[in-house]
PDB file of C-alpha atoms and ligand atoms in Angstrom:
ATOM      1  CA  MET A  11     -13.576   1.393 -18.246  1.00 53.00           C
ATOM      2  CA  ILE A  12     -11.361  -1.013 -16.120  1.00 56.00           C
ATOM      3  CA  MET A  13     -11.782   1.144 -13.154  1.00 62.00           C
ATOM      4  CA  ARG A  14     -15.568   1.003 -13.424  1.00 61.00           C
ATOM      5  CA  GLN A  15     -15.551  -2.590 -13.378  1.00 59.00           C
ATOM      6  CA  LEU A  16     -13.250  -2.725 -10.354  1.00 59.00           C
ATOM      7  CA  LEU A  17     -15.221  -0.347  -8.297  1.00 62.00           C
ATOM      8  CA  GLY A  18     -18.705  -1.024  -6.913  1.00 54.00           C
ATOM      9  CA  LEU A  19     -21.052   1.914  -6.865  1.00 43.00           C
ATOM     10  CA  ALA A  20     -21.440   1.478  -3.143  1.00 44.00           C
ATOM     11  CA  LEU A  21     -17.700   1.897  -2.604  1.00 51.00           C
ATOM     12  CA  LEU A  22     -17.869   5.037  -4.691  1.00 47.00           C
ATOM     13  CA  ARG A  23     -20.368   6.478  -2.352  1.00 45.00           C
ATOM     14  CA  ALA A  24     -18.439   5.457   0.679  1.00 46.00           C
ATOM     15  CA  ALA A  25     -15.228   7.015  -0.603  1.00 48.00           C
ATOM     16  CA  SER A  26     -15.833  10.466   0.574  1.00 42.00           C
ATOM     17  CA  GLY A  27     -16.122   9.419   4.124  1.00 44.00           C
ATOM     18  CA  ILE A  28     -12.966   7.443   4.465  1.00 48.00           C
ATOM     19  CA  LEU A  29     -10.329  10.147   4.150  1.00 52.00           C
ATOM     20  CA  ARG A  30     -10.438  13.364   5.818  1.00 49.00           C
ATOM     21  CA  GLU A  31      -8.267  16.376   5.528  1.00 52.00           C
ATOM     22  CA  LEU A  32      -5.686  17.230   8.118  1.00 53.00           C
ATOM     23  CA  TYR A  33      -4.997  20.655   9.341  1.00 52.00           C
ATOM     24  CA  THR A  34      -1.783  22.158  10.477  1.00 51.00           C
ATOM     25  CA  THR A  35      -0.971  24.796  12.942  1.00 56.00           C
ATOM     26  CA  ASN A  36       2.223  25.757  11.156  1.00 59.00           C
ATOM     27  CA  ALA A  37       1.267  28.954   9.369  1.00 65.00           C
ATOM     28  CA  ALA A  38       4.523  29.388   7.586  1.00 76.00           C
ATOM     29  CA  CYS A  39       4.010  26.362   5.678  1.00 85.00           C
ATOM     30  CA  LYS A  40       1.358  25.459   2.988  1.00 88.00           C
ATOM     31  CA  ALA A  41       0.023  21.986   3.190  1.00 90.00           C
ATOM     32  CA  GLN A  42      -0.762  20.137  -0.047  1.00 92.00           C
ATOM     33  CA  TYR A  43      -2.424  16.729  -0.433  1.00 93.00           C
ATOM     34  CA  CYS A  44      -2.220  16.354   3.422  1.00 92.00           C
ATOM     35  CA  ILE A  45      -5.061  13.766   3.901  1.00 90.00           C
ATOM     36  CA  ASN A  46      -5.433  10.960   6.394  1.00 87.00           C
ATOM     37  CA  PRO A  47      -3.795   8.662   5.771  1.00 89.00           C
ATOM     38  CA  VAL A  48      -1.128  10.607   3.902  1.00 91.00           C
ATOM     39  CA  PHE A  49       0.214   7.611   2.229  1.00 92.00           C
ATOM     40  CA  PRO A  50      -2.107   5.367   0.140  1.00 93.00           C
ATOM     41  CA  ALA A  51      -3.241   2.195   2.019  1.00 91.00           C
ATOM     42  CA  LEU A  52      -1.194   3.280   5.048  1.00 89.00           C
ATOM     43  CA  GLN A  53      -4.083   2.092   7.460  1.00 89.00           C
ATOM     44  CA  ASP A  54      -4.025  -1.504   6.123  1.00 92.00           C
ATOM     45  CA  LEU A  55      -0.329  -2.084   6.867  1.00 91.00           C
ATOM     46  CA  PRO A  56      -0.855  -3.653  10.256  1.00 90.00           C
ATOM     47  CA  ARG A  57      -3.538  -5.897   9.115  1.00 93.00           C
ATOM     48  CA  LEU A  58      -1.544  -6.933   6.165  1.00 94.00           C
ATOM     49  CA  GLU A  59       1.564  -7.490   8.144  1.00 92.00           C
ATOM     50  CA  LYS A  60      -0.473  -9.854  10.396  1.00 92.00           C
ATOM     51  CA  GLN A  61      -1.702 -12.055   7.523  1.00 94.00           C
ATOM     52  CA  ARG A  62      -0.047 -15.041   6.198  1.00 95.00           C
ATOM     53  CA  TRP A  63       1.485 -14.755   2.685  1.00 95.00           C
ATOM     54  CA  GLY A  64       2.675 -17.197  -0.006  1.00 94.00           C
ATOM     55  CA  LYS A  65       5.116 -16.484  -2.858  1.00 94.00           C
ATOM     56  CA  HIS A  66       4.154 -16.638  -6.417  1.00 94.00           C
ATOM     57  CA  SER A  67       5.975 -15.974  -9.681  1.00 93.00           C
ATOM     58  CA  TYR A  68       4.467 -12.947 -11.323  1.00 91.00           C
ATOM     59  CA  THR A  69       4.989 -13.986 -14.938  1.00 90.00           C
ATOM     60  CA  ASN A  70       1.619 -16.109 -15.106  1.00 87.00           C
ATOM     61  CA  LEU A  71      -0.232 -13.811 -12.871  1.00 94.00           C
ATOM     62  CA  THR A  72       0.195 -10.261 -14.425  1.00 93.00           C
ATOM     63  CA  LYS A  73      -2.617 -11.067 -16.886  1.00 94.00           C
ATOM     64  CA  PHE A  74      -4.950 -11.188 -14.008  1.00 96.00           C
ATOM     65  CA  MET A  75      -3.996  -7.837 -12.659  1.00 96.00           C
ATOM     66  CA  LYS A  76      -6.059  -5.500 -14.672  1.00 95.00           C
ATOM     67  CA  PHE A  77      -4.818  -2.445 -12.680  1.00 97.00           C
ATOM     68  CA  CYS A  78      -1.303  -3.329 -11.301  1.00 97.00           C
ATOM     69  CA  SER A  79       0.306  -5.112 -14.185  1.00 95.00           C
ATOM     70  CA  GLY A  80       2.064  -1.847 -15.005  1.00 95.00           C
ATOM     71  CA  ALA A  81       3.788  -1.781 -11.565  1.00 96.00           C
ATOM     72  CA  VAL A  82       4.443  -5.402 -10.719  1.00 95.00           C
ATOM     73  CA  ASP A  83       7.542  -6.855 -12.280  1.00 94.00           C
ATOM     74  CA  TYR A  84       8.655  -8.833  -9.294  1.00 94.00           C
ATOM     75  CA  ASN A  85       7.559 -12.060  -7.621  1.00 95.00           C
ATOM     76  CA  ILE A  86       4.597 -11.348  -5.460  1.00 96.00           C
ATOM     77  CA  ALA A  87       3.048 -12.552  -2.209  1.00 96.00           C
ATOM     78  CA  LEU A  88      -0.574 -13.321  -2.141  1.00 96.00           C
ATOM     79  CA  PRO A  89      -2.749 -14.385   0.963  1.00 95.00           C
ATOM     80  CA  PHE A  90      -1.517 -17.861   1.950  1.00 93.00           C
ATOM     81  CA  ILE A  91      -3.360 -20.917   1.027  1.00 87.00           C
ATOM     82  CA  ASP A  92      -2.430 -24.353   1.870  1.00 80.00           C
ATOM     83  CA  ALA A  93      -3.521 -25.775  -1.459  1.00 64.00           C
ATOM     84  CA  SER A  94      -0.606 -23.986  -3.029  1.00 57.00           C
ATOM     85  CA  HIS A  95      -0.968 -25.555  -6.374  1.00 78.00           C
ATOM     86  CA  ASN A  96      -4.628 -24.442  -6.931  1.00 89.00           C
ATOM     87  CA  ALA A  97      -3.970 -22.296  -9.959  1.00 90.00           C
ATOM     88  CA  THR A  98      -7.629 -21.139 -10.059  1.00 93.00           C
ATOM     89  CA  ARG A  99      -7.541 -19.966  -6.408  1.00 93.00           C
ATOM     90  CA  THR A 100      -4.303 -18.261  -7.005  1.00 94.00           C
ATOM     91  CA  GLN A 101      -5.587 -16.487  -9.766  1.00 95.00           C
ATOM     92  CA  GLU A 102      -8.707 -15.264  -7.797  1.00 96.00           C
ATOM     93  CA  LEU A 103      -6.416 -13.951  -5.070  1.00 96.00           C
ATOM     94  CA  ALA A 104      -4.290 -11.955  -7.568  1.00 97.00           C
ATOM     95  CA  ILE A 105      -7.526 -10.522  -8.975  1.00 98.00           C
ATOM     96  CA  ALA A 106      -8.794  -9.589  -5.548  1.00 98.00           C
ATOM     97  CA  GLN A 107      -5.482  -8.037  -4.355  1.00 98.00           C
ATOM     98  CA  ASP A 108      -5.287  -6.203  -7.686  1.00 98.00           C
ATOM     99  CA  ARG A 109      -8.842  -4.868  -7.135  1.00 97.00           C
ATOM    100  CA  GLN A 110      -8.081  -3.700  -3.662  1.00 97.00           C
ATOM    101  CA  ALA A 111      -5.171  -1.671  -4.930  1.00 97.00           C
ATOM    102  CA  ALA A 112      -7.385  -0.124  -7.675  1.00 97.00           C
ATOM    103  CA  GLN A 113      -9.795   0.985  -4.982  1.00 97.00           C
ATOM    104  CA  THR A 114      -7.331   2.437  -2.716  1.00 96.00           C
ATOM    105  CA  TYR A 115      -5.907   4.354  -5.751  1.00 97.00           C
ATOM    106  CA  PHE A 116      -9.309   5.656  -6.666  1.00 97.00           C
ATOM    107  CA  PHE A 117     -10.105   6.772  -3.193  1.00 95.00           C
ATOM    108  CA  HIS A 118      -6.624   8.206  -2.482  1.00 95.00           C
ATOM    109  CA  LEU A 119      -6.659  10.213  -5.757  1.00 96.00           C
ATOM    110  CA  SER A 120     -10.191  11.511  -5.017  1.00 95.00           C
ATOM    111  CA  ALA A 121      -9.249  12.534  -1.698  1.00 94.00           C
ATOM    112  CA  MET A 122      -6.280  14.389  -2.960  1.00 95.00           C
ATOM    113  CA  GLY A 123      -8.693  16.291  -5.300  1.00 95.00           C
ATOM    114  CA  ILE A 124      -7.283  14.841  -8.506  1.00 96.00           C
ATOM    115  CA  GLU A 125     -10.009  13.325 -10.685  1.00 95.00           C
ATOM    116  CA  PRO A 126      -9.485   9.687 -10.715  1.00 95.00           C
ATOM    117  CA  TRP A 127     -11.531   9.173 -13.945  1.00 95.00           C
ATOM    118  CA  ASP A 128      -8.919  11.251 -15.772  1.00 95.00           C
ATOM    119  CA  HIS A 129      -6.358   8.710 -14.709  1.00 97.00           C
ATOM    120  CA  GLU A 130      -8.075   5.257 -15.179  1.00 95.00           C
ATOM    121  CA  ASN A 131      -4.929   3.840 -16.505  1.00 95.00           C
ATOM    122  CA  PRO A 132      -2.139   5.538 -14.648  1.00 97.00           C
ATOM    123  CA  PHE A 133       0.540   3.392 -16.243  1.00 96.00           C
ATOM    124  CA  GLU A 134      -0.292   4.592 -19.655  1.00 95.00           C
ATOM    125  CA  ASP A 135       1.239   7.941 -20.907  1.00 94.00           C
ATOM    126  CA  SER A 136      -0.710  11.154 -20.654  1.00 94.00           C
ATOM    127  CA  ALA A 137      -0.381  14.799 -21.307  1.00 93.00           C
ATOM    128  CA  SER A 138      -1.907  15.520 -18.011  1.00 95.00           C
ATOM    129  CA  SER A 139       0.359  17.230 -15.504  1.00 95.00           C
ATOM    130  CA  ASP A 140      -1.157  14.982 -12.780  1.00 96.00           C
ATOM    131  CA  ARG A 141      -0.414  11.781 -14.492  1.00 97.00           C
ATOM    132  CA  ALA A 142       3.173  11.211 -12.801  1.00 97.00           C
ATOM    133  CA  CYS A 143       1.561  11.740  -9.311  1.00 97.00           C
ATOM    134  CA  ALA A 144      -1.418   9.454 -10.177  1.00 98.00           C
ATOM    135  CA  ARG A 145       1.114   6.803 -11.187  1.00 97.00           C
ATOM    136  CA  GLU A 146       2.968   7.159  -7.886  1.00 97.00           C
ATOM    137  CA  VAL A 147      -0.202   6.737  -5.980  1.00 97.00           C
ATOM    138  CA  ALA A 148      -1.059   3.647  -8.057  1.00 97.00           C
ATOM    139  CA  ARG A 149       2.489   2.177  -7.445  1.00 97.00           C
ATOM    140  CA  MET A 150       2.275   2.634  -3.742  1.00 96.00           C
ATOM    141  CA  ALA A 151      -1.323   0.880  -3.754  1.00 97.00           C
ATOM    142  CA  CYS A 152      -0.118  -2.049  -5.810  1.00 97.00           C
ATOM    143  CA  PHE A 153       3.146  -2.441  -3.681  1.00 96.00           C
ATOM    144  CA  THR A 154       0.950  -2.542  -0.663  1.00 96.00           C
ATOM    145  CA  TYR A 155      -1.681  -5.224  -1.791  1.00 97.00           C
ATOM    146  CA  LEU A 156       0.690  -7.023  -4.013  1.00 97.00           C
ATOM    147  CA  PRO A 157       3.830  -7.121  -1.909  1.00 96.00           C
ATOM    148  CA  ALA A 158       7.110  -8.337  -3.141  1.00 95.00           C
ATOM    149  CA  ALA A 159       8.225 -11.763  -2.337  1.00 93.00           C
ATOM    150  CA  ILE A 160      12.041 -11.254  -2.226  1.00 84.00           C
ATOM    151  CA  HIS A 161      13.240 -14.734  -1.334  1.00 84.00           C
ATOM    152  CA  SER A 162      13.873 -17.351  -3.755  1.00 86.00           C
ATOM    153  CA  VAL A 163      11.478 -20.027  -2.291  1.00 90.00           C
ATOM    154  CA  PRO A 164       9.192 -22.238  -4.386  1.00 90.00           C
ATOM    155  CA  ASP A 165       5.780 -21.122  -5.521  1.00 90.00           C
ATOM    156  CA  GLY A 166       3.297 -21.235  -2.707  1.00 90.00           C
ATOM    157  CA  ALA A 167       5.849 -21.141   0.084  1.00 91.00           C
ATOM    158  CA  GLU A 168       4.953 -18.994   2.991  1.00 92.00           C
ATOM    159  CA  VAL A 169       6.719 -15.693   3.172  1.00 93.00           C
ATOM    160  CA  ARG A 170       6.577 -12.601   5.301  1.00 92.00           C
ATOM    161  CA  TYR A 171       4.652  -9.435   4.298  1.00 94.00           C
ATOM    162  CA  HIS A 172       6.944  -6.959   2.647  1.00 91.00           C
ATOM    163  CA  ARG A 173       6.151  -3.332   3.016  1.00 90.00           C
ATOM    164  CA  PRO A 174       6.426  -0.914   0.062  1.00 90.00           C
ATOM    165  CA  CYS A 175       9.880   0.346  -0.197  1.00 86.00           C
ATOM    166  CA  ASP A 176      11.207   3.684   0.973  1.00 87.00           C
ATOM    167  CA  ALA A 177      11.937   4.617  -2.614  1.00 90.00           C
ATOM    168  CA  SER A 178       8.407   4.274  -3.786  1.00 92.00           C
ATOM    169  CA  CYS A 179       7.196   6.373  -0.734  1.00 93.00           C
ATOM    170  CA  GLN A 180       9.710   9.188  -1.120  1.00 93.00           C
ATOM    171  CA  SER A 181       8.861   9.172  -5.041  1.00 95.00           C
ATOM    172  CA  PHE A 182       5.135   9.452  -4.009  1.00 95.00           C
ATOM    173  CA  LEU A 183       5.899  12.376  -1.828  1.00 95.00           C
ATOM    174  CA  GLN A 184       8.241  14.322  -4.181  1.00 95.00           C
ATOM    175  CA  THR A 185       6.323  13.605  -7.455  1.00 96.00           C
ATOM    176  CA  CYS A 186       2.978  14.720  -5.941  1.00 97.00           C
ATOM    177  CA  GLY A 187       4.404  17.454  -3.750  1.00 95.00           C
ATOM    178  CA  VAL A 188       2.737  16.086  -0.533  1.00 95.00           C
ATOM    179  CA  GLU A 189       3.337  18.360   2.387  1.00 93.00           C
ATOM    180  CA  CYS A 190       1.898  18.238   5.797  1.00 89.00           C
ATOM    181  CA  CYS A 191       4.084  20.663   7.490  1.00 89.00           C
ATOM    182  CA  ASP A 192       4.908  18.165  10.155  1.00 84.00           C
ATOM    183  CA  GLU A 193       6.492  14.816  10.735  1.00 81.00           C
ATOM    184  CA  SER A 194       3.607  12.972   9.007  1.00 81.00           C
ATOM    185  CA  THR A 195       5.309  13.546   5.559  1.00 83.00           C
ATOM    186  CA  THR A 196       8.314  11.589   6.360  1.00 85.00           C
ATOM    187  CA  CYS A 197       8.425   7.941   5.001  1.00 86.00           C
ATOM    188  CA  THR A 198      10.268   6.173   7.723  1.00 78.00           C
ATOM    189  CA  TRP A 199       9.601   6.182  11.441  1.00 72.00           C
ATOM    190  CA  SER A 200      10.033   3.434  13.816  1.00 70.00           C
ATOM    191  CA  ALA A 201       8.254   3.725  17.186  1.00 65.00           C
ATOM    192  CA  SER A 202       8.983   1.329  20.039  1.00 62.00           C
ATOM    193  CA  VAL A 203       5.986  -0.837  20.367  1.00 58.00           C
ATOM    194  CA  SER A 204       6.216  -0.250  24.131  1.00 52.00           C
ATOM    195  CA  ALA A 205       5.557   3.470  23.468  1.00 47.00           C
ATOM    196  CA  ASN A 206       2.924   4.239  25.889  1.00 43.00           C
ATOM    197  CA  LEU A 207      -0.027   2.492  24.168  1.00 39.00           C
ATOM    198  CA  PRO A 208      -1.043  -0.143  26.634  1.00 33.00           C
ATOM    199  CA  GLU A 209      -4.376  -1.421  25.667  1.00 32.00           C
ATOM    200  CA  LEU A 210      -3.862  -1.440  21.799  1.00 34.00           C
ATOM    201  CA  GLU A 211      -3.134  -4.942  20.510  1.00 33.00           C
ATOM    202  CA  VAL A 212      -0.700  -4.713  17.387  1.00 36.00           C
ATOM    203  CA  PRO A 213       0.945  -8.063  17.222  1.00 34.00           C
ATOM    204  CA  GLY A 214       3.580  -8.654  14.659  1.00 31.00           C
ATOM    205  CA  LEU A 215       4.798  -5.022  14.271  1.00 30.00           C
ATOM    206  CA  ALA A 216       7.835  -5.028  16.569  1.00 30.00           C
ATOM    207  CA  ALA A 217       9.855  -7.503  14.558  1.00 29.00           C
ATOM    208  CA  PRO A 218      12.617  -6.222  12.435  1.00 31.00           C
ATOM    209  CA  SER A 219      11.817  -5.969   8.748  1.00 35.00           C
ATOM    210  CA  SER A 220      13.881  -6.511   5.862  1.00 36.00           C
ATOM    211  CA  THR A 221      11.965  -4.225   3.628  1.00 39.00           C
ATOM    212  CA  CYS A 222      13.459  -3.153   0.447  1.00 37.00           C
ATOM    213  CA  CYS A 223      12.457  -2.293  -3.122  1.00 43.00           C
ATOM    214  CA  PRO A 224      10.739  -5.066  -5.021  1.00 44.00           C
ATOM    215  CA  ASP A 225      13.332  -5.208  -7.643  1.00 39.00           C
ATOM    216  CA  LYS A 226      16.425  -4.632  -5.440  1.00 38.00           C
ATOM    217  CA  ASP A 227      17.766  -7.153  -3.048  1.00 38.00           C
ATOM    218  CA  LYS A 228      19.121  -4.900  -0.277  1.00 36.00           C
ATOM    219  CA  ASP A 229      20.591  -5.988   2.801  1.00 37.00           C
ATOM    220  CA  THR A 230      18.495  -6.368   5.897  1.00 37.00           C
ATOM    221  CA  HIS A 231      18.561  -3.165   8.016  1.00 39.00           C
ATOM    222  CA  ASP A 232      18.401  -3.398  11.779  1.00 39.00           C
ATOM    223  CA  VAL A 233      15.596  -1.741  13.556  1.00 38.00           C
ATOM    224  CA  GLN A 234      17.248   1.362  14.946  1.00 42.00           C
ATOM    225  CA  GLN A 235      16.561   2.453  18.425  1.00 43.00           C
ATOM    226  CA  SER A 236      14.401   5.541  17.877  1.00 51.00           C
ATOM    227  CA  THR A 237      12.298   7.950  19.902  1.00 58.00           C
ATOM    228  CA  ASP A 238       9.732   8.271  17.091  1.00 67.00           C
ATOM    229  CA  ARG A 239       6.199   8.388  18.144  1.00 69.00           C
ATOM    230  CA  PRO A 240       3.589   6.019  16.738  1.00 70.00           C
ATOM    231  CA  ARG A 241       1.250   7.596  14.278  1.00 73.00           C
ATOM    232  CA  HIS A 242      -2.458   7.162  14.270  1.00 73.00           C
ATOM    233  CA  THR A 243      -4.860   6.933  11.321  1.00 76.00           C
ATOM    234  CA  GLN A 244      -8.151   5.364  10.815  1.00 73.00           C
ATOM    235  CA  ASP A 245      -9.636   2.343   9.000  1.00 73.00           C
ATOM    236  CA  GLN A 246     -12.756   2.443   6.923  1.00 69.00           C
ATOM    237  CA  ASN A 247     -15.006   2.063   9.970  1.00 70.00           C
ATOM    238  CA  GLY A 248     -13.407   4.934  11.663  1.00 71.00           C
ATOM    239  CA  HIS A 249     -11.399   2.988  14.094  1.00 73.00           C
ATOM    240  CA  ASP A 250      -8.014   3.913  15.288  1.00 74.00           C
ATOM    241  CA  VAL A 251      -5.133   2.236  13.588  1.00 74.00           C
ATOM    242  CA  VAL A 252      -1.689   2.728  15.166  1.00 73.00           C
ATOM    243  CA  LEU A 253       1.480   2.471  12.989  1.00 74.00           C
ATOM    244  CA  PHE A 254       4.683   1.921  14.727  1.00 70.00           C
ATOM    245  CA  GLN A 255       6.549   1.979  11.423  1.00 71.00           C
ATOM    246  CA  GLY A 256       6.326   3.636   8.212  1.00 68.00           C
ATOM    247  CA  PRO A 257       6.273   2.224   4.747  1.00 69.00           C
ATOM    248  CA  GLY A 258      10.000   2.260   4.272  1.00 59.00           C
ATOM    249  CA  PRO A 259      12.908   0.174   5.395  1.00 49.00           C
ATOM    250  CA  PHE A 260      14.774   0.888   8.663  1.00 34.00           C
TER     251      PHE A 260
HETATM  252  C1  LIG B 315       3.426 -20.574 -16.247  1.00 75.41           C
HETATM  253  O1  LIG B 315       2.510 -21.127 -17.218  1.00 75.41           O
HETATM  254  C2  LIG B 315       3.142 -22.201 -18.092  1.00 75.41           C
HETATM  255  C3  LIG B 315       2.115 -22.483 -19.147  1.00 75.41           C
HETATM  256  O2  LIG B 315       0.846 -22.563 -18.665  1.00 75.41           O
HETATM  257  C4  LIG B 315       3.635 -23.356 -17.170  1.00 75.41           C
HETATM  258  O3  LIG B 315       4.248 -24.225 -17.999  1.00 75.41           O
HETATM  259  C5  LIG B 315       4.573 -22.724 -16.177  1.00 75.41           C
HETATM  260  O4  LIG B 315       4.958 -23.848 -15.285  1.00 75.41           O
HETATM  261  C6  LIG B 315       3.887 -21.750 -15.374  1.00 75.41           C
HETATM  262  N1  LIG B 315       4.960 -21.058 -14.481  1.00 75.41           N
HETATM  263  C7  LIG B 315       4.826 -20.846 -13.284  1.00 75.41           C
HETATM  264  C8  LIG B 315       5.938 -20.251 -12.487  1.00 75.41           C
HETATM  265  O5  LIG B 315       3.753 -21.164 -12.668  1.00 75.41           O
HETATM  266  C1  LIG B 316      -9.362 -24.596  -6.396  1.00 75.41           C
HETATM  267  O1  LIG B 316      -9.961 -23.373  -6.152  1.00 75.41           O
HETATM  268  C2  LIG B 316     -11.330 -23.174  -6.817  1.00 75.41           C
HETATM  269  C3  LIG B 316     -11.633 -21.764  -6.575  1.00 75.41           C
HETATM  270  O2  LIG B 316     -11.590 -21.260  -5.347  1.00 75.41           O
HETATM  271  C4  LIG B 316     -12.156 -24.200  -6.084  1.00 75.41           C
HETATM  272  O3  LIG B 316     -13.550 -23.946  -6.561  1.00 75.41           O
HETATM  273  C5  LIG B 316     -11.783 -25.534  -6.204  1.00 75.41           C
HETATM  274  O4  LIG B 316     -12.542 -26.453  -5.391  1.00 75.41           O
HETATM  275  C6  LIG B 316     -10.223 -25.735  -5.787  1.00 75.41           C
HETATM  276  N1  LIG B 316      -9.787 -26.938  -6.173  1.00 75.41           N
HETATM  277  C7  LIG B 316      -9.060 -27.857  -5.350  1.00 75.41           C
HETATM  278  C8  LIG B 316      -8.653 -29.081  -5.858  1.00 75.41           C
HETATM  279  O5  LIG B 316      -8.938 -27.476  -3.959  1.00 75.41           O
END
């Protein structure tokens, strides 16, 4: 029921066009759940990293998260508003981000060929063999749109966008058995922004990231010099999206 409320009919109709299957030339390997983007919400990371975010304690906000409350047990970042003490606005933002996560979850599961209506509440127990995988898709979607605010700053203070952690990405790949038979099924990559993409403007992606799991305060990792190639996916309008870094830490 929750899912039906969160998803508009128009969105459901649009869903089929958003994700497309990828094909591999590696005959020895069997691809599974190899769709583009292979990670839920990957195409939105560059946009989210460019946005401004504000920290909020999750305790008073989880009740507004119909979908993600089962995944969010950390202080979150929401799109930044200057009027930081407007509780109504903050709640609206939590609801909107939660809804985006639910939509992404629904689309991604559909594209994987798993019936999302069988998994409307992925954080509840189920006898279905797909439930664990559905839950990992949901977690990645929730971690993307309700990113962790790892620093101890007052509520409303501006924080950086925090990408979903490597562990949740690995867990998604392993639990679901995602296989693309090529480099696209690795969680971490870090391409140099100078890597041969002159006319594409992707500000904000070159900076080192202190990404880690929402509930673990790991040390900041330096961005490694790497020869990884940037990856491409598409946004909902079919426009090219370039990803210099994967979801995980570096
Ligand atoms: C949470 O709500 C309670 C009661 O409405 C309030 O006293 C408290 O300050 C709130 N906590 C945060 C972190 O907003
Ligand atoms: C707080 O946010 C609500 C909803 O967005 C808005 O209607 C209201 O005017 C805001 N209040 C203040 C004091 O800015």
